[in-house]
Backbone as JSON Lines, residues from 0, in Angstrom:
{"i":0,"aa":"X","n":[0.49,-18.91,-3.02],"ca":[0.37,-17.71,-2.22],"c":[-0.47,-16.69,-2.99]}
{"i":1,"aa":"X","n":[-1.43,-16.2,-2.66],"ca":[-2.37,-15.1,-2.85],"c":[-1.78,-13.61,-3.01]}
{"i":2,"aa":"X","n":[-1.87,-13.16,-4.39],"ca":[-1.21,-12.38,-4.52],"c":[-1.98,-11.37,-4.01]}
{"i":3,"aa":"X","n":[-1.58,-9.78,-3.0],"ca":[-2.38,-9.3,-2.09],"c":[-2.67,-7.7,-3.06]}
{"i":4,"aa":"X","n":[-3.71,-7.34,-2.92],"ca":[-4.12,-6.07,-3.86],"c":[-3.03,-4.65,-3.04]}
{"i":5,"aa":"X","n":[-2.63,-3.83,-3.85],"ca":[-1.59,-3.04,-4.04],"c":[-2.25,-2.15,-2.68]}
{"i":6,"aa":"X","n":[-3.12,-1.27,-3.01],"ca":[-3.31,-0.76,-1.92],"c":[-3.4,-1.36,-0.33]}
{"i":7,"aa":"X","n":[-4.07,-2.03,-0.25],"ca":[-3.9,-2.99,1.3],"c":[-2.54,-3.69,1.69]}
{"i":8,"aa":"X","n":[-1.28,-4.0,0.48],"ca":[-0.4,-4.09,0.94],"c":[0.67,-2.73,1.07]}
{"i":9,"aa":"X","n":[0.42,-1.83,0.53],"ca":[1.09,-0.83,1.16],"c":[0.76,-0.14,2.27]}
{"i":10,"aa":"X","n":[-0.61,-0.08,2.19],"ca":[-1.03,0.59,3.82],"c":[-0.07,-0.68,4.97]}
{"i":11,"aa":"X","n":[-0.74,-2.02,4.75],"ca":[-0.29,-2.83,6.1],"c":[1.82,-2.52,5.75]}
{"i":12,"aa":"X","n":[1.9,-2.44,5.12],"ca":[3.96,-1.86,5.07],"c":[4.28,-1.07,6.0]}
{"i":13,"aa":"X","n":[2.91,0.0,5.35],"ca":[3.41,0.87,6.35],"c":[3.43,0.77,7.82]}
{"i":14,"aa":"X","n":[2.04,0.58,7.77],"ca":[1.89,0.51,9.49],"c":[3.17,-0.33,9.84]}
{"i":15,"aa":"X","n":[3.37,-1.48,9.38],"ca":[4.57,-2.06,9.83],"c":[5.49,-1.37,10.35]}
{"i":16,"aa":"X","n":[6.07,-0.43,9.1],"ca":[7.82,0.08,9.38],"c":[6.89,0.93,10.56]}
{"i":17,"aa":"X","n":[5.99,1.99,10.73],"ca":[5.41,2.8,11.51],"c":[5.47,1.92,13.2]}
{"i":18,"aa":"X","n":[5.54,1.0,13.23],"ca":[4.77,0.36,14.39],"c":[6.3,-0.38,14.98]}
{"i":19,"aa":"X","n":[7.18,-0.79,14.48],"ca":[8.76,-1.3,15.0],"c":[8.66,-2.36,14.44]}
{"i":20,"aa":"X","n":[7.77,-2.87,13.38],"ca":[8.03,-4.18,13.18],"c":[9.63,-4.0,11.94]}
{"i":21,"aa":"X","n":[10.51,-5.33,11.64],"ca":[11.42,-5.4,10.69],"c":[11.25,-6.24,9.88]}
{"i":22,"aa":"X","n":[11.35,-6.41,8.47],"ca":[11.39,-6.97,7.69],"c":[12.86,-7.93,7.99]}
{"i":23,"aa":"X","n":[12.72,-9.15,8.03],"ca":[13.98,-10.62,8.24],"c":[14.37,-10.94,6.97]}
{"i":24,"aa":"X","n":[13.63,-11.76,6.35],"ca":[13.64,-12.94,4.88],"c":[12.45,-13.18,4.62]}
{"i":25,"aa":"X","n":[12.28,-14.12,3.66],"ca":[11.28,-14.87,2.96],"c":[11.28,-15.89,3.87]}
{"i":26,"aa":"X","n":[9.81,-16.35,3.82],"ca":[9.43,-17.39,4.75],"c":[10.71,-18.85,4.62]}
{"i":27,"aa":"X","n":[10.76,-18.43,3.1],"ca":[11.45,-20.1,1.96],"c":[13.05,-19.65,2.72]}
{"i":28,"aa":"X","n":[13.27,-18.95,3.29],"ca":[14.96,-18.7,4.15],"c":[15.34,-20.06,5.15]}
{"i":29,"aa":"X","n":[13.8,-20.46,6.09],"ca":[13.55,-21.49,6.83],"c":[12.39,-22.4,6.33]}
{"i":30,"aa":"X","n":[12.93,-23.62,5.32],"ca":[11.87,-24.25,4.73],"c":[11.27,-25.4,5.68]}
{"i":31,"aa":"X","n":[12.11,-25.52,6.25],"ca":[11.74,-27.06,7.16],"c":[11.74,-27.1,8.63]}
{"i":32,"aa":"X","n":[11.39,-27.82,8.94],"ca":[10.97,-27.92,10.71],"c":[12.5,-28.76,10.94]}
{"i":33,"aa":"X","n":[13.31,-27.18,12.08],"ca":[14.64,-27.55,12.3],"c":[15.38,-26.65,12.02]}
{"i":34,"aa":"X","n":[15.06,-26.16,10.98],"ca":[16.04,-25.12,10.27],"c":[16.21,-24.02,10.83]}
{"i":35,"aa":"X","n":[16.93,-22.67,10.66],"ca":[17.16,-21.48,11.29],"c":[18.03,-20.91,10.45]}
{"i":36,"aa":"X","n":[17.59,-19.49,11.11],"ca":[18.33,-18.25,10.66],"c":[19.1,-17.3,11.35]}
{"i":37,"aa":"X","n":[20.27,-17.23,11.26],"ca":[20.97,-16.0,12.18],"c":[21.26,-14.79,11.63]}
{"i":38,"aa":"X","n":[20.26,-13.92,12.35],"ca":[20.67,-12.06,11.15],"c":[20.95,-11.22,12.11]}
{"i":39,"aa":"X","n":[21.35,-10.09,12.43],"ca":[22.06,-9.33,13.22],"c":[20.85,-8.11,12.56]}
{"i":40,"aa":"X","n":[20.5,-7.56,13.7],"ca":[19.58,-6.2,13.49],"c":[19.38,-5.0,14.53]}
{"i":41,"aa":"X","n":[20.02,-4.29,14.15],"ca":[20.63,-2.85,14.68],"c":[21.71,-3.81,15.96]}
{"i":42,"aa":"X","n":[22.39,-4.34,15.2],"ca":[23.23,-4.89,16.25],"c":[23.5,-6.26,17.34]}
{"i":43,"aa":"X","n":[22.19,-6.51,17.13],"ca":[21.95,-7.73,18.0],"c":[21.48,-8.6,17.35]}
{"i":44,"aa":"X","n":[22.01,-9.88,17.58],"ca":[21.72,-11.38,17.1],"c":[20.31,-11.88,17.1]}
{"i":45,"aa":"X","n":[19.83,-12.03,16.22],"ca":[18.48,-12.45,16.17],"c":[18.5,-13.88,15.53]}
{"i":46,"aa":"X","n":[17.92,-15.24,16.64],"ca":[17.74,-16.24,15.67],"c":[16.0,-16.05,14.76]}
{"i":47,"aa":"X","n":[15.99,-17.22,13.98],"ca":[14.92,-17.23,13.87],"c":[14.41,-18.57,12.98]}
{"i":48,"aa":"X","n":[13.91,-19.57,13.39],"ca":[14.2,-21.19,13.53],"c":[12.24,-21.53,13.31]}
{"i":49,"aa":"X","n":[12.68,-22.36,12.49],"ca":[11.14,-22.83,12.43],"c":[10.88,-24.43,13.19]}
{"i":50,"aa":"X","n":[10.3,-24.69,13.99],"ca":[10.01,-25.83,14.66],"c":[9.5,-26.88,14.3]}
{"i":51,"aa":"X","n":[9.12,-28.13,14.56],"ca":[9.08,-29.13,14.22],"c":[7.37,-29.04,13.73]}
{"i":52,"aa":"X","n":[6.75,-28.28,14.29],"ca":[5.0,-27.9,14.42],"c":[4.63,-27.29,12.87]}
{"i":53,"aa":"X","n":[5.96,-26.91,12.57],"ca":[6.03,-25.74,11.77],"c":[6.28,-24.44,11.36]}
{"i":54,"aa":"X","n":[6.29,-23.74,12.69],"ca":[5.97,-22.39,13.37],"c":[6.74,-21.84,13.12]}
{"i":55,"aa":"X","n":[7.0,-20.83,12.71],"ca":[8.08,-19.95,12.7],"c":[8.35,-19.04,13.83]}
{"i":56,"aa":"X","n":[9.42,-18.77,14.8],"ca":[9.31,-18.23,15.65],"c":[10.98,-17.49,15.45]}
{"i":57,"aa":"X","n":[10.88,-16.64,16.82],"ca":[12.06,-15.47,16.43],"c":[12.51,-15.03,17.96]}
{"i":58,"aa":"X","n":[13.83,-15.24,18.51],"ca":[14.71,-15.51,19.55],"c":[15.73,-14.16,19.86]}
{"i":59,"aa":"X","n":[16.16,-13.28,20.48],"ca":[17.09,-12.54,20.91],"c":[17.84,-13.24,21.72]}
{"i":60,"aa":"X","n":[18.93,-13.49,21.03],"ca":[20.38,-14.23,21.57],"c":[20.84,-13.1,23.01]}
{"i":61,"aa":"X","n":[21.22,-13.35,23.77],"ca":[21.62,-12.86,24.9],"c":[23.57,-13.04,24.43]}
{"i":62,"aa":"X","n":[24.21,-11.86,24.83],"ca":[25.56,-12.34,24.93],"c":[26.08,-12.06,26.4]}
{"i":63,"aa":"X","n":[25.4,-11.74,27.7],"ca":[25.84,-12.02,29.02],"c":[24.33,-11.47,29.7]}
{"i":64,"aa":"X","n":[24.37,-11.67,30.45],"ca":[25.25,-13.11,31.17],"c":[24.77,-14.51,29.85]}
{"i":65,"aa":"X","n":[25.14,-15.76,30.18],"ca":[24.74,-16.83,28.92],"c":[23.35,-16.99,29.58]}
{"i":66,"aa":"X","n":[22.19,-17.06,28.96],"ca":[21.04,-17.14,29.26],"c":[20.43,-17.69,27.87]}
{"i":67,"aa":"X","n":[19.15,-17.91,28.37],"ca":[18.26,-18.58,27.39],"c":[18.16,-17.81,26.55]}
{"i":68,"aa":"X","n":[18.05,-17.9,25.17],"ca":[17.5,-16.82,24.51],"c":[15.85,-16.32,24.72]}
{"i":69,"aa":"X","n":[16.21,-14.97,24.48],"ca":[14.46,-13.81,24.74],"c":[13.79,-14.36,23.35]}
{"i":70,"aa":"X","n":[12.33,-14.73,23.9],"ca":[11.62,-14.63,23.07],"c":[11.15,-13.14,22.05]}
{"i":71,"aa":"X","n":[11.18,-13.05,20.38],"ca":[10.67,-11.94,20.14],"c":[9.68,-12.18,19.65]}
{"i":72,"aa":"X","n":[8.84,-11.1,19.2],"ca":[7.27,-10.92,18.26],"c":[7.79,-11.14,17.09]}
{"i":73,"aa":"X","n":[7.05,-12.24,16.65],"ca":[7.57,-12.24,15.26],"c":[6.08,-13.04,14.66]}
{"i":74,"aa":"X","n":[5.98,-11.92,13.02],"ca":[4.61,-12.44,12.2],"c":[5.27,-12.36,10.88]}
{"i":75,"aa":"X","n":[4.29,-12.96,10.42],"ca":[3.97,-13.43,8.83],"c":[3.43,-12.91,8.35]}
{"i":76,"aa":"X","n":[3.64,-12.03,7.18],"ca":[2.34,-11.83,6.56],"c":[3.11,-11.54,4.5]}
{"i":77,"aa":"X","n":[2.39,-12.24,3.74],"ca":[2.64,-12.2,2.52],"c":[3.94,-12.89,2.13]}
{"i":78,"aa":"X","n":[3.9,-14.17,3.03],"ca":[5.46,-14.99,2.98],"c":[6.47,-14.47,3.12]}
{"i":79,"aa":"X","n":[6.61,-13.53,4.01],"ca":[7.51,-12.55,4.58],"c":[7.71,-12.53,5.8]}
{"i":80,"aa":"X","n":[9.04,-12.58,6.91],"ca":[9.14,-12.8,8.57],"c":[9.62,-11.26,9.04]}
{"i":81,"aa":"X","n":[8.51,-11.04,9.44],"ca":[9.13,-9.64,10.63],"c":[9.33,-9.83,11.9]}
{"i":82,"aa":"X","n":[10.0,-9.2,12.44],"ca":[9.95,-9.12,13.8],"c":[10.21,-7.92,14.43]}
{"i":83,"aa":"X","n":[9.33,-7.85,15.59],"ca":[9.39,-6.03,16.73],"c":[10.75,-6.87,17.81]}
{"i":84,"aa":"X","n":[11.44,-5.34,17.54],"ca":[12.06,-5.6,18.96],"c":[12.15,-4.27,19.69]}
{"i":85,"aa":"X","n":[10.88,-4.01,19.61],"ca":[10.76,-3.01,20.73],"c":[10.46,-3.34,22.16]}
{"i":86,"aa":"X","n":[10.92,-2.85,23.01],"ca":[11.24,-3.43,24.16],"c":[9.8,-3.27,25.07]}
{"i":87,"aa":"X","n":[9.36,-2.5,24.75],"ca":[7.7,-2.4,25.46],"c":[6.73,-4.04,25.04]}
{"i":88,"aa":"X","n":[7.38,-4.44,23.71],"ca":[6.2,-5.25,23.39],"c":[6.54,-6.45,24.0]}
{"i":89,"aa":"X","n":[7.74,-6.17,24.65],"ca":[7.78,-8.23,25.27],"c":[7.68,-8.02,26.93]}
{"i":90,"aa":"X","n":[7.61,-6.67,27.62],"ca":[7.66,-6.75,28.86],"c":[5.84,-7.41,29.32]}
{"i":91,"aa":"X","n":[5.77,-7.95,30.03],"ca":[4.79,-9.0,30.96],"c":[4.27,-8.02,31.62]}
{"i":92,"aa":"X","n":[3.18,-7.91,31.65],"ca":[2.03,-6.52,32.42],"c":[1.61,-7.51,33.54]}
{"i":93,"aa":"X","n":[1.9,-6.83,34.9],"ca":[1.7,-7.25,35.83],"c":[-0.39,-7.53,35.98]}
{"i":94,"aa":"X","n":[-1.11,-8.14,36.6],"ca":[-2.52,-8.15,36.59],"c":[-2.58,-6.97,37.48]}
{"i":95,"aa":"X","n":[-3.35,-6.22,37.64],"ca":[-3.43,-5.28,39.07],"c":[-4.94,-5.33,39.36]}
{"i":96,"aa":"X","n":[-4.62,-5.62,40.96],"ca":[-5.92,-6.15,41.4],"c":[-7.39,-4.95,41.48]}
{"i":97,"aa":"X","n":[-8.15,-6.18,41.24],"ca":[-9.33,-5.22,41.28],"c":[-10.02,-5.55,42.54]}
{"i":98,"aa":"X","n":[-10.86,-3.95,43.31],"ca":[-11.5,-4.03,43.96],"c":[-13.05,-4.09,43.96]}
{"i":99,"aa":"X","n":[-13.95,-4.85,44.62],"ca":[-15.07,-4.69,44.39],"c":[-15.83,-4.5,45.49]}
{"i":100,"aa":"X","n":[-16.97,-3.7,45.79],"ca":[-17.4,-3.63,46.42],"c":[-19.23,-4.1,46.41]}
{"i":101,"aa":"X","n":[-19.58,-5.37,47.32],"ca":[-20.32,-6.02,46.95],"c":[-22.01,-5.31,47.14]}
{"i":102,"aa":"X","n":[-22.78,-5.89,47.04],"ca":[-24.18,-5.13,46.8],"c":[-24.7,-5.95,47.61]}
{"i":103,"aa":"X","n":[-25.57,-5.04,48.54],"ca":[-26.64,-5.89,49.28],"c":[-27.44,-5.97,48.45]}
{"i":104,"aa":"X","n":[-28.58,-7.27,49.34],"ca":[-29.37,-7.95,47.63],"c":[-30.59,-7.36,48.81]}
């Protein structure tokens, strides 16, 4: 792992804590494809399970109704797992249609 120069990793920190992202674990928490993590953050169950691909990905457990778990944002950066759970960043933006009005040739 590339150790990252002092200034560029404190600016990107910041923006982090600034922006909703959370600091989880060390990547090495989930070493293998299969594995997982259960941490509780501001209250709510967060998995966070690395897949067979490799991937590290990051889940909001639902406790009702029983539902699938919510996908969350979750990145990497400096062998470190954050994840946003701000609620703006997982809602689905509808397309809204565009009008055009065509050109005579």
């Amino acid at each position: 792992m590339n150790v990252p120069d002092d200034s560029r990793f404190r600016r990107e920190m910041a923006s982090a804590y600034r922006s909703g992202w959370h600091f989880i674990d060390l990547v090495t928490a989930v070493p293998q494809g299969g594995d997982s993590l259960m941490v509780t953050l501001f209250g709510e169950p967060i998995v966070i399970t690395r897949g067979e691909d490799e991937d590290i990905r990051a889940y909001r457990c639902l406790r009702r109704p029983r539902g699938a778990p919510q996908p969350v944002r979750c990145a990497i950066r400096y062998g470190m797992i954050f994840v946003n759970l701000d609620q703006r960043d997982h809602q689905l933006v509808e397309a809204q249609p565009t009008t055009a009005t065509p050109r005579s040739a």
